[in-house]
Coordinates of C-alpha atoms in Angstrom, one line a residue:
Chain A
M23 CA 33.8 22.6 17.9
S24 CA 32.2 21.2 21.1
L25 CA 31.0 18.0 22.4
L26 CA 27.3 17.3 22.8
T27 CA 26.3 17.5 26.4
T28 CA 22.7 16.6 26.4
N29 CA 21.8 13.7 28.7
Y30 CA 18.7 12.6 26.9
L31 CA 18.6 8.9 26.9
T32 CA 20.5 7.6 24.0
P33 CA 18.4 5.2 21.9
T34 CA 19.2 1.6 21.9
G35 CA 17.3 0.6 18.8
R36 CA 14.5 -1.0 20.8
E37 CA 12.4 2.1 20.9
E38 CA 9.5 2.3 18.5
A39 CA 10.9 5.5 17.0
W40 CA 14.3 3.9 16.4
R41 CA 13.7 0.3 15.8
F42 CA 14.1 0.6 12.0
T43 CA 17.1 2.9 12.1
P44 CA 20.7 1.6 11.8
L45 CA 22.1 3.4 14.9
K46 CA 25.7 2.4 14.2
R47 CA 25.6 4.3 11.0
L48 CA 24.5 7.7 12.4
A49 CA 28.0 9.0 13.0
G50 CA 27.2 9.7 16.6
L51 CA 24.4 12.1 16.0
H52 CA 22.1 10.2 18.3
D53 CA 24.4 9.7 21.2
L54 CA 27.0 12.0 22.8
S55 CA 29.9 11.1 20.5
S56 CA 29.5 13.6 17.7
Q57 CA 31.7 16.6 17.3
V58 CA 29.5 19.3 15.9
S59 CA 30.4 22.6 14.4
D60 CA 28.5 25.9 14.7
H61 CA 28.9 26.5 11.0
I62 CA 25.6 27.1 9.2
S63 CA 25.9 25.5 5.8
L64 CA 22.5 26.4 4.5
T65 CA 22.7 29.5 2.3
G66 CA 20.5 31.3 -0.3
K67 CA 21.3 30.3 -3.8
N68 CA 19.5 32.9 -5.8
S69 CA 18.8 36.6 -5.0
L70 CA 15.8 37.1 -2.8
P71 CA 12.8 38.9 -4.1
T72 CA 11.2 41.8 -2.4
G73 CA 9.3 40.8 0.7
V74 CA 11.6 37.9 1.5
T75 CA 14.4 38.0 4.1
L76 CA 16.9 35.4 5.0
A77 CA 19.0 36.0 8.1
I78 CA 20.9 34.3 10.9
A79 CA 19.3 35.2 14.2
N80 CA 19.8 34.3 17.9
A81 CA 18.1 31.1 18.7
A82 CA 16.6 32.6 21.8
D83 CA 14.6 35.1 19.6
H84 CA 13.0 32.2 17.8
P85 CA 11.9 29.7 20.4
P86 CA 10.3 26.6 19.1
A87 CA 6.6 26.8 18.3
Y88 CA 5.9 23.3 19.3
A89 CA 7.2 20.6 21.6
S90 CA 9.0 17.9 19.7
N91 CA 9.4 14.3 21.0
D92 CA 12.2 13.7 18.6
L93 CA 15.5 13.1 20.3
I94 CA 17.6 14.7 17.5
T95 CA 15.4 17.8 17.4
N96 CA 15.7 18.3 21.1
R97 CA 19.5 17.9 21.0
I98 CA 19.6 20.5 18.3
R99 CA 17.4 22.9 20.3
E100 CA 19.6 22.6 23.3
K101 CA 22.9 22.9 21.4
I102 CA 22.5 25.6 18.8
K103 CA 22.9 29.3 19.5
K104 CA 21.9 30.6 16.0
V105 CA 19.1 29.8 13.7
L106 CA 18.5 30.6 10.1
V107 CA 15.2 32.4 9.5
L108 CA 13.5 32.7 6.2
S109 CA 10.6 35.1 6.2
I110 CA 8.0 35.7 3.5
A111 CA 6.0 38.8 4.2
K112 CA 2.3 38.9 4.2
D113 CA 0.5 39.1 0.8
V114 CA 3.7 38.5 -1.1
E115 CA 3.1 36.2 -4.1
L116 CA 6.2 34.8 -5.6
T117 CA 6.4 33.3 -9.1
E118 CA 9.9 32.0 -8.7
P119 CA 11.1 29.5 -6.0
I120 CA 13.4 30.5 -3.2
I121 CA 16.3 28.1 -3.3
L122 CA 18.5 27.3 -0.3
N123 CA 21.5 25.1 -0.7
R124 CA 23.1 23.0 1.9
S125 CA 26.6 22.0 0.9
C126 CA 28.3 20.2 3.7
T127 CA 31.8 19.2 4.5
D128 CA 32.3 16.0 6.4
S129 CA 32.1 17.6 9.8
A130 CA 28.9 17.2 11.8
E131 CA 26.4 20.0 12.0
L132 CA 23.3 20.7 14.0
S133 CA 20.9 23.1 12.3
R134 CA 17.6 24.8 13.1
V135 CA 15.8 26.6 10.4
V136 CA 12.7 28.7 10.8
I137 CA 10.5 29.4 7.8
L138 CA 7.7 31.9 8.3
A139 CA 5.1 32.3 5.5
G140 CA 3.0 35.4 6.1
V141 CA -0.7 35.9 5.9
N142 CA -2.0 35.2 2.4
S143 CA 1.5 34.8 1.0
K144 CA 2.2 32.4 -1.8
S145 CA 5.7 30.9 -2.3
T146 CA 7.9 27.9 -3.1
V147 CA 11.0 27.1 -1.0
I148 CA 13.4 24.5 -2.3
I149 CA 16.2 23.1 -0.1
E150 CA 18.9 21.3 -1.9
N151 CA 21.1 19.0 0.2
V152 CA 24.3 18.0 -1.6
G153 CA 27.8 16.8 -0.7
G154 CA 28.9 14.6 2.2
G155 CA 28.3 15.5 5.7
V156 CA 26.5 14.6 8.9
V157 CA 23.5 16.8 9.6
G158 CA 21.0 16.9 12.4
E159 CA 18.3 19.3 11.2
E160 CA 15.1 20.9 12.4
I161 CA 13.1 22.9 10.0
E162 CA 10.1 24.7 11.6
I163 CA 7.6 26.0 9.1
S164 CA 4.8 28.3 10.1
L165 CA 2.0 29.2 7.7
A166 CA -0.1 32.1 8.8
S167 CA -3.7 32.2 7.8
G168 CA -4.4 31.9 4.1
A169 CA -0.7 31.3 3.3
S170 CA 0.2 28.9 0.6
L171 CA 3.7 27.3 0.7
S172 CA 5.3 24.6 -1.4
F173 CA 8.3 23.2 0.5
V174 CA 10.7 21.0 -1.4
S175 CA 13.5 19.1 0.3
L176 CA 15.9 17.4 -2.0
Q177 CA 18.2 14.9 -0.6
E178 CA 20.8 14.6 -3.3
W179 CA 23.6 13.8 -0.9
D180 CA 26.8 11.9 -1.7
R181 CA 26.7 8.3 -0.6
T182 CA 28.5 9.0 2.6
A183 CA 26.1 11.5 4.1
V184 CA 24.0 11.1 7.3
H185 CA 20.9 13.3 7.5
L186 CA 18.5 13.2 10.4
A187 CA 15.7 15.7 10.2
Q188 CA 12.4 16.9 11.4
H189 CA 10.3 19.1 9.1
H190 CA 7.5 20.5 11.2
A191 CA 4.8 22.5 9.7
V192 CA 2.2 24.5 11.7
V193 CA -0.6 25.2 9.3
G194 CA -3.0 28.1 10.0
K195 CA -6.6 28.8 9.1
D196 CA -7.2 28.3 5.4
A197 CA -3.5 27.9 4.8
H198 CA -2.2 25.3 2.3
F199 CA 1.1 23.5 3.0
T200 CA 2.5 21.3 0.3
S201 CA 5.6 19.3 1.0
Y202 CA 7.8 17.3 -1.4
V203 CA 10.5 15.2 0.1
V204 CA 12.8 13.6 -2.4
S205 CA 15.5 11.3 -1.1
V206 CA 17.8 9.6 -3.5
G207 CA 21.3 10.3 -2.0
G208 CA 22.9 9.7 1.3
S209 CA 24.0 6.7 3.3
V210 CA 21.4 7.2 6.0
V211 CA 18.5 9.7 5.5
R212 CA 15.8 9.8 8.2
I213 CA 13.3 12.6 7.8
N214 CA 10.3 13.2 10.0
P215 CA 7.8 15.4 8.2
T216 CA 5.3 16.4 10.8
V217 CA 2.2 18.6 10.6
E218 CA -0.1 20.3 13.0
F219 CA -3.1 22.4 12.2
T220 CA -4.2 25.5 14.0
G221 CA -7.3 26.6 12.1
A222 CA -10.2 25.4 10.1
G223 CA -9.7 25.0 6.4
A224 CA -6.1 24.2 6.8
F225 CA -4.8 21.7 4.2
A226 CA -1.5 19.7 4.1
D227 CA -0.4 17.8 1.0
L228 CA 2.6 15.7 1.7
Y229 CA 4.4 14.0 -1.3
G230 CA 7.5 12.0 -1.2
I231 CA 9.7 10.0 -3.5
Y232 CA 12.7 7.9 -2.6
F233 CA 14.9 5.5 -4.5
A234 CA 17.3 3.4 -2.4
T235 CA 20.1 1.4 -4.0
D236 CA 22.8 -0.8 -2.6
G237 CA 23.2 -0.3 1.1
Q238 CA 21.2 2.9 1.4
H239 CA 18.8 3.5 4.3
L240 CA 16.1 6.0 3.5
E241 CA 13.5 6.5 6.2
H242 CA 10.5 8.8 6.3
R243 CA 8.3 9.1 9.3
I244 CA 5.2 11.2 8.8
H245 CA 3.1 12.4 11.6
I246 CA 0.0 14.4 11.0
N247 CA -1.8 15.8 14.0
H248 CA -5.4 16.7 13.4
G249 CA -6.1 18.8 16.5
V250 CA -8.6 21.2 15.1
A251 CA -11.9 20.8 13.2
N252 CA -12.3 20.8 9.4
A253 CA -8.7 20.4 8.4
K254 CA -7.6 18.2 5.5
S255 CA -4.5 16.1 4.8
R256 CA -3.2 14.0 2.0
V257 CA 0.0 11.9 2.0
N258 CA 1.4 10.2 -1.0
Y259 CA 4.9 8.6 -0.8
K260 CA 6.4 6.4 -3.5
G261 CA 9.6 4.5 -3.3
A262 CA 11.7 2.2 -5.4
L263 CA 14.4 -0.1 -4.1
A264 CA 17.1 -2.0 -5.8
G265 CA 20.3 -3.9 -4.9
D266 CA 21.7 -5.6 -1.8
D267 CA 20.6 -4.2 1.5
A268 CA 18.7 -1.3 0.0
R269 CA 16.4 -0.3 2.8
T270 CA 13.4 2.0 3.1
V271 CA 11.1 2.7 5.9
W272 CA 7.9 4.6 5.7
I273 CA 5.8 5.4 8.8
G274 CA 2.5 7.3 8.4
D275 CA 0.9 8.3 11.6
V276 CA -2.3 10.2 11.5
Y277 CA -3.9 11.3 14.7
I278 CA -7.5 12.7 14.8
H279 CA -8.4 14.2 18.1
K280 CA -11.8 14.3 19.6
V281 CA -12.2 18.0 18.7
A282 CA -11.2 17.4 15.1
E283 CA -14.7 16.9 13.6
G284 CA -14.9 17.3 9.8
T285 CA -11.3 15.9 9.3
D286 CA -10.6 14.6 5.9
T287 CA -7.4 12.6 5.6
Y288 CA -5.9 9.9 3.3
E289 CA -2.4 8.5 3.2
L290 CA -0.8 6.3 0.7
N291 CA 2.5 4.6 0.4
R292 CA 3.6 2.5 -2.5
N293 CA 6.9 0.6 -2.8
L294 CA 8.4 -1.0 -5.9
L295 CA 11.0 -3.7 -5.3
L296 CA 13.2 -4.0 -8.4
T297 CA 15.6 -6.7 -7.2
D298 CA 16.0 -9.3 -4.5
G299 CA 17.9 -8.3 -1.4
A300 CA 16.0 -5.0 -0.9
R301 CA 13.6 -4.4 2.0
A302 CA 10.8 -1.9 2.3
D303 CA 8.9 -1.4 5.6
S304 CA 5.6 0.5 5.4
V305 CA 3.5 1.1 8.4
P306 CA 0.4 3.3 8.2
N307 CA -1.3 4.1 11.5
L308 CA -4.5 5.9 12.0
E309 CA -5.9 6.8 15.4
I310 CA -9.4 8.3 15.5
E311 CA -11.1 9.8 18.5
T312 CA -14.2 11.1 16.8
G313 CA -16.5 9.5 14.2
E314 CA -17.7 12.9 13.0
I315 CA -15.3 13.1 10.1
V316 CA -15.4 13.5 6.3
G317 CA -13.1 10.6 5.7
A318 CA -10.0 8.9 7.0
G319 CA -8.1 6.2 5.2
H320 CA -4.8 4.7 4.2
A321 CA -3.3 2.3 1.8
S322 CA 0.1 0.7 1.6
T323 CA 1.5 -1.6 -1.0
T324 CA 4.8 -3.1 -1.6
G325 CA 5.2 -5.1 -4.8
R326 CA 7.6 -6.4 -7.3
F327 CA 8.0 -5.0 -10.8
D328 CA 4.9 -6.0 -12.8
D329 CA 6.1 -8.4 -15.5
E330 CA 2.8 -8.0 -17.4
Q331 CA 3.6 -4.3 -17.9
L332 CA 7.0 -5.3 -19.2
F333 CA 5.5 -7.9 -21.6
Y334 CA 2.9 -5.4 -22.9
L335 CA 5.6 -2.8 -23.7
Q336 CA 8.0 -5.3 -25.2
S337 CA 5.2 -6.8 -27.4
R338 CA 5.1 -3.3 -29.0
G339 CA 8.7 -3.6 -29.9
I340 CA 10.1 -1.7 -26.9
P341 CA 13.3 -3.3 -25.7
A342 CA 13.3 -4.5 -22.1
D343 CA 15.6 -1.9 -20.6
I344 CA 13.7 1.0 -22.2
A345 CA 10.4 -0.7 -21.1
R346 CA 11.6 -0.9 -17.5
R347 CA 12.7 2.7 -17.5
L348 CA 9.3 3.8 -18.9
V349 CA 7.5 1.9 -16.1
I350 CA 9.6 3.2 -13.3
R351 CA 9.5 6.8 -14.6
G352 CA 5.8 6.4 -14.8
F353 CA 5.6 5.1 -11.3
F354 CA 7.2 8.3 -10.0
A355 CA 5.7 10.6 -12.6
E356 CA 2.4 10.8 -10.7
I357 CA 4.1 12.6 -7.9
I358 CA 6.8 14.4 -9.8
S359 CA 4.2 16.0 -12.1
K360 CA 2.6 17.5 -9.1
L361 CA 5.6 19.8 -8.6
K362 CA 4.4 22.0 -11.5
N363 CA 7.9 23.2 -12.1
E364 CA 9.3 22.0 -15.3
S365 CA 13.0 22.4 -14.6
L366 CA 12.7 20.7 -11.2
E367 CA 10.6 17.9 -12.7
E368 CA 13.3 17.3 -15.4
R369 CA 16.0 17.3 -12.8
L370 CA 14.2 14.8 -10.6
M371 CA 13.5 12.5 -13.5
A372 CA 17.2 12.7 -14.5
R373 CA 18.0 11.6 -10.9
I374 CA 15.6 8.7 -11.2
D375 CA 17.4 7.8 -14.4
D376 CA 20.8 8.0 -12.7
E377 CA 19.5 5.6 -10.0
L378 CA 18.2 3.3 -12.6
A379 CA 21.5 3.3 -14.4
K380 CA 23.2 2.2 -11.2
V381 CA 20.7 -0.7 -11.1
E382 CA 21.2 -1.7 -14.7
Q383 CA 25.0 -1.9 -14.4
Chain B
M239 CA 4.1 -11.3 -49.0
S240 CA 4.6 -12.7 -45.5
V241 CA 3.9 -16.1 -44.0
L242 CA 3.4 -17.1 -40.4
E243 CA 3.9 -20.8 -40.2
I244 CA 2.9 -22.7 -37.0
K245 CA 3.9 -26.4 -37.1
N246 CA 2.9 -29.0 -34.5
L247 CA 3.1 -26.4 -31.7
Q248 CA 3.0 -27.8 -28.2
V249 CA 2.9 -25.5 -25.2
S250 CA 2.6 -26.0 -21.4
V251 CA 2.2 -23.6 -18.5
V252 CA 4.1 -24.1 -15.3
I253 CA 1.8 -24.7 -12.4
E254 CA 2.5 -25.7 -8.8
S255 CA 2.1 -29.4 -9.5
G256 CA 4.4 -29.3 -12.6
N257 CA 3.8 -28.5 -16.2
K258 CA 0.3 -28.5 -17.6
E259 CA 0.0 -29.2 -21.3
I260 CA -2.3 -26.7 -23.1
L261 CA -1.5 -26.8 -26.8
R262 CA -1.2 -30.3 -28.2
G263 CA 0.1 -29.8 -31.7
V264 CA -1.2 -26.8 -33.6
D265 CA -0.7 -26.5 -37.3
L266 CA -1.7 -23.2 -38.9
T267 CA -0.3 -21.1 -41.8
I268 CA -1.4 -17.4 -42.2
K269 CA -0.3 -15.4 -45.2
S270 CA -0.5 -11.7 -46.0
G271 CA -4.0 -10.6 -46.7
E272 CA -5.7 -13.6 -45.2
T273 CA -8.0 -13.6 -42.3
H274 CA -8.2 -16.7 -40.2
A275 CA -10.8 -17.0 -37.5
I276 CA -9.9 -19.2 -34.5
M277 CA -13.1 -20.2 -32.7
G278 CA -13.6 -22.4 -29.8
P279 CA -15.0 -22.8 -26.3
N280 CA -13.5 -21.1 -23.3
G281 CA -10.4 -22.9 -22.0
S282 CA -9.6 -24.5 -25.3
G283 CA -6.2 -22.8 -25.6
K284 CA -6.9 -20.0 -28.0
S285 CA -5.3 -17.3 -25.9
T286 CA -2.4 -19.6 -25.1
L287 CA -1.8 -19.8 -28.8
A288 CA -1.8 -16.0 -29.1
Y289 CA 0.5 -15.4 -26.2
S290 CA 2.9 -18.2 -27.1
I291 CA 3.4 -16.6 -30.5
A292 CA 4.0 -13.2 -28.9
G293 CA 6.5 -14.7 -26.4
H294 CA 4.8 -14.4 -23.0
P295 CA 7.3 -15.8 -20.5
K296 CA 4.5 -17.8 -18.7
Y297 CA 4.3 -20.3 -21.5
L298 CA 6.8 -23.1 -22.1
I299 CA 7.2 -24.3 -25.7
T300 CA 7.7 -28.0 -25.5
G301 CA 7.6 -28.9 -29.2
G302 CA 7.0 -27.7 -32.7
S303 CA 8.0 -24.5 -34.5
V304 CA 6.8 -21.0 -35.4
T305 CA 8.4 -19.1 -38.2
L306 CA 7.7 -15.8 -39.9
D307 CA 9.0 -15.7 -43.4
G308 CA 11.1 -18.7 -42.6
V309 CA 12.8 -17.1 -39.6
D310 CA 12.4 -18.8 -36.2
V311 CA 10.1 -16.7 -34.1
L312 CA 10.5 -18.8 -30.9
E313 CA 14.2 -17.8 -30.7
M314 CA 13.3 -14.1 -30.6
S315 CA 12.8 -12.0 -27.5
V316 CA 9.3 -10.4 -27.2
D317 CA 10.4 -7.1 -28.6
E318 CA 12.2 -8.7 -31.5
R319 CA 9.0 -10.5 -32.5
A320 CA 7.2 -7.2 -32.7
K321 CA 10.1 -5.7 -34.7
A322 CA 9.9 -8.8 -37.1
G323 CA 6.3 -7.8 -37.8
L324 CA 4.0 -9.6 -35.3
F325 CA 1.4 -7.8 -33.3
L326 CA -0.9 -9.1 -30.5
A327 CA -4.0 -7.1 -29.7
M328 CA -4.7 -8.2 -26.2
Q329 CA -7.9 -9.1 -24.6
Y330 CA -6.9 -7.5 -21.3
P331 CA -4.3 -4.7 -22.1
V332 CA -2.5 -3.8 -18.9
E333 CA -2.5 -0.3 -17.3
I334 CA 0.8 1.5 -17.2
P335 CA 0.4 4.3 -14.6
G336 CA 2.4 7.5 -15.3
V337 CA 3.1 6.6 -19.0
S338 CA 1.1 8.7 -21.4
V339 CA -0.4 7.3 -24.5
S340 CA 1.5 9.7 -26.7
N341 CA 4.8 8.9 -25.0
F342 CA 4.0 5.2 -25.3
L343 CA 3.0 5.3 -29.0
R344 CA 6.1 7.4 -29.9
T345 CA 8.4 5.0 -28.0
A346 CA 6.9 2.0 -29.7
V347 CA 7.0 3.4 -33.2
T348 CA 10.6 4.6 -32.7
A349 CA 11.5 1.0 -31.6
I350 CA 9.7 -0.6 -34.5
R351 CA 10.8 1.7 -37.2
G352 CA 14.3 2.0 -35.9
E353 CA 14.2 5.8 -35.8
A354 CA 12.1 8.5 -34.1
P355 CA 9.2 9.6 -36.3
K356 CA 9.6 13.1 -37.8
V357 CA 7.8 15.6 -35.5
R358 CA 6.3 17.3 -38.5
T359 CA 4.4 14.3 -39.8
W360 CA 4.0 12.3 -36.5
V361 CA 1.4 14.5 -34.9
G362 CA -0.8 14.4 -38.0
E363 CA -0.3 10.6 -38.4
V364 CA -1.5 10.0 -34.9
K365 CA -4.4 12.4 -35.2
A366 CA -5.6 10.8 -38.4
A367 CA -5.4 7.3 -36.9
M368 CA -7.2 8.4 -33.8
S369 CA -9.9 10.2 -35.8
S370 CA -10.6 7.1 -37.9
L371 CA -11.1 5.0 -34.8
E372 CA -13.3 7.8 -33.3
I373 CA -10.8 8.4 -30.4
D374 CA -10.8 11.8 -28.8
T375 CA -7.4 13.5 -29.2
A376 CA -7.4 14.2 -25.4
F377 CA -6.8 10.5 -25.2
S378 CA -3.0 11.1 -25.9
E379 CA -2.5 12.7 -22.5
R380 CA -4.1 9.9 -20.6
N381 CA -2.0 7.1 -19.0
V382 CA -1.8 3.9 -21.0
N383 CA -5.0 1.9 -20.4
E384 CA -5.5 3.6 -17.0
G385 CA -9.2 4.1 -16.4
F386 CA -10.0 3.1 -20.0
S387 CA -13.4 1.6 -20.7
G388 CA -13.5 -1.8 -22.4
G389 CA -14.2 -0.1 -25.8
E390 CA -11.4 2.4 -25.3
K391 CA -8.9 -0.3 -24.5
K392 CA -9.7 -2.2 -27.7
R393 CA -9.6 1.0 -29.8
H394 CA -6.3 1.8 -28.3
E395 CA -5.0 -1.7 -29.3
I396 CA -6.1 -1.2 -32.9
L397 CA -4.6 2.3 -32.9
Q398 CA -1.3 0.8 -32.0
M399 CA -1.7 -1.8 -34.8
E400 CA -2.4 1.0 -37.3
L401 CA 0.7 2.9 -36.3
L402 CA 3.1 -0.1 -35.9
K403 CA 2.0 -1.6 -39.3
P404 CA 2.7 -5.3 -38.5
K405 CA 2.8 -8.0 -41.1
I406 CA 0.7 -10.5 -39.1
A407 CA -1.7 -9.5 -36.3
I408 CA -3.3 -11.7 -33.7
L409 CA -6.5 -10.2 -32.3
D410 CA -7.3 -12.0 -29.1
E411 CA -11.0 -11.7 -28.3
T412 CA -11.0 -8.1 -29.5
D413 CA -14.8 -8.3 -29.7
S414 CA -15.2 -9.0 -26.0
G415 CA -16.7 -6.3 -23.9
L416 CA -17.6 -4.1 -26.9
D417 CA -21.0 -2.6 -27.5
I418 CA -22.3 -2.7 -31.1
D419 CA -21.0 0.8 -32.0
A420 CA -17.5 0.1 -30.7
L421 CA -17.5 -3.3 -32.4
R422 CA -18.3 -1.5 -35.7
V423 CA -15.6 1.1 -35.3
V424 CA -12.9 -1.4 -34.2
S425 CA -13.9 -3.8 -37.1
E426 CA -13.8 -1.0 -39.6
G427 CA -10.4 -0.1 -38.3
V428 CA -9.1 -3.7 -38.8
N429 CA -10.6 -3.8 -42.3
R430 CA -9.0 -0.5 -43.3
I431 CA -5.6 -1.6 -42.0
K432 CA -5.9 -4.9 -43.9
E433 CA -6.7 -3.1 -47.1
S434 CA -3.9 -0.6 -46.9
T435 CA -1.2 -2.9 -45.6
D436 CA -2.2 -6.4 -46.8
L437 CA -2.1 -7.5 -43.2
G438 CA -2.6 -11.1 -42.3
V439 CA -5.0 -11.6 -39.4
M440 CA -5.5 -14.3 -36.8
L441 CA -8.9 -13.4 -35.3
I442 CA -9.5 -15.3 -32.0
T443 CA -13.1 -15.2 -30.9
H444 CA -15.7 -17.1 -29.0
Y445 CA -18.6 -15.5 -30.8
T446 CA -19.5 -15.2 -34.5
R447 CA -20.7 -11.6 -34.0
I448 CA -17.4 -10.0 -35.1
L449 CA -17.3 -12.2 -38.2
K450 CA -20.2 -10.2 -39.6
Y451 CA -17.9 -7.2 -39.7
I452 CA -14.5 -8.8 -40.4
K453 CA -15.0 -11.6 -43.0
P454 CA -12.8 -14.6 -42.4
D455 CA -11.3 -16.4 -45.3
F456 CA -10.8 -19.5 -43.1
V457 CA -12.4 -20.7 -39.9
H458 CA -10.6 -23.1 -37.6
V459 CA -12.4 -24.7 -34.7
F460 CA -10.1 -25.0 -31.6
A461 CA -10.8 -27.5 -28.9
N462 CA -8.7 -29.2 -26.3
G463 CA -5.5 -27.5 -27.4
K464 CA -5.6 -28.1 -31.1
I465 CA -7.5 -27.4 -34.3
V466 CA -10.3 -30.0 -34.7
E467 CA -12.1 -28.7 -37.8
E468 CA -11.4 -26.3 -40.6
G469 CA -13.4 -24.7 -43.3
G470 CA -14.6 -21.5 -44.9
S471 CA -16.9 -18.9 -43.4
E472 CA -19.8 -21.4 -43.6
L473 CA -18.2 -23.2 -40.7
A474 CA -18.9 -20.1 -38.5
D475 CA -22.6 -20.2 -39.5
K476 CA -22.7 -23.8 -38.4
L477 CA -21.1 -22.9 -35.0
E478 CA -23.6 -20.1 -34.6
E479 CA -26.4 -22.6 -35.0
K480 CA -25.0 -25.6 -33.1
G481 CA -22.5 -24.2 -30.7
Y482 CA -19.3 -26.0 -29.6
A483 CA -21.0 -28.9 -27.8
E484 CA -20.0 -31.6 -30.3
Y485 CA -16.3 -30.6 -30.0
I486 CA -16.3 -30.5 -26.3
T487 CA -17.7 -34.0 -25.9
A488 CA -15.6 -35.3 -28.7

């Protein structure tokens, strides 16, 4: 155990990047007060197929592939000595997902994970976050040219957990990165899924679902950097909120540089407020330096439960509680069905039902 | 034999400046096997009548009664009314994203019948109903009303009616937005259900067009929140010829 020694300025809450985040509830991860362990709590859950390796390596051997402006990420980089490296060799095509499980104790942990998807590889990586715990996490994901990677991060934490993360993907030529961020557990979850492209034909699909109930703070800050020509991005995040002080934040920053001609991007965030007392912030931002693009757009909606849908279903004999469940499952189904993994889809729907059951009590 | 009895029904909607009275004492009795056409100009309160009977929360019942076989309908929740045997085919059925038609139909039928339909017979039952309404079976996998054309929405409403087998059905402007082929298919569907289940029908319409396909036993002219004239199908012919002018100015 050691004390954080970085002297980065501690956020006050007035900074743009921190103005939505409840700093008092971060268990000291953002300032110098957190005792952090060197323990790496992320481990492989299933046996690894041929062509895939998972190893703990010296941090110095895996220097960051990008400069992060995220305070937590920089603290992690300065602090940690070891990184967890998951490599998928080139041309490997996996039919079953690689599952990593993070099962935390209550001590704080800083963690840097590197995922390398080789040339023309095809894989799915699932990270399950369960238990209590205080985690600062950086996951750096590199997709070599032609690689296809589905990355699933499940935040199924206990209600005490604090999880601050950056998931940064570097997407190469003709590579396809698909990210699913699912946040239902935790006290405070703040995830920054960020993407940069390094070659034409690169494509990033970012999906997210979150469901905040009483007192939870679930924040997702997306940043997509279109710095090369002819890359494509899609973002679709959906959230539901219920109960006193349930809070969600969605930030969607898309930056199209002057060189990024032929960019095609669209981002969408929809929030469903199920009760009074919940608050959803949704802030899409689009900055465009060139007009020579295929398309760029965003949409953000935050609305209440549609009583007309409820009336329609009830008028067909369906009781109100079942009708509400149908509508909310339907709201998330659009994204969950994109997973194309039946057991995972069922598991997530079951989690949505669990959250709904809390609301109905 | 079922009877829907509407007596002196008075209904208001809540608006910013207070309550606005829409229905001003409606009396109407519909029995099994009977078809009643409710005709009237736009804004006369026809749809309010339909939605009030179905229990839409927007409408405030200020007087009168509605009973189905002697049981007070107005005391029932919306789903209880459907379970009691009432059905409303809506003019503008709402989209329910992410909920497939097959899931929706199965959930509704399970609720109405009180038990899940047998897998063995259910698929065939739905297929047969869809086929008679000329609905493609791929329809089952689509989300409820999402991206449906006007005709598809109305066929979907009648499909539900066929599967839920109500005692009394209210068809609210089911003919609106239908081309001539869709109108024929939908009307034939209604007639088939009437024959096989002795359904009582309240057919709300602005135009006489649908009455060429679904023959009314009674025609009621609706104006200014109540029934102002009643008769047989000859009354519809008169409306076709003269329009609603005399009722509006009256």
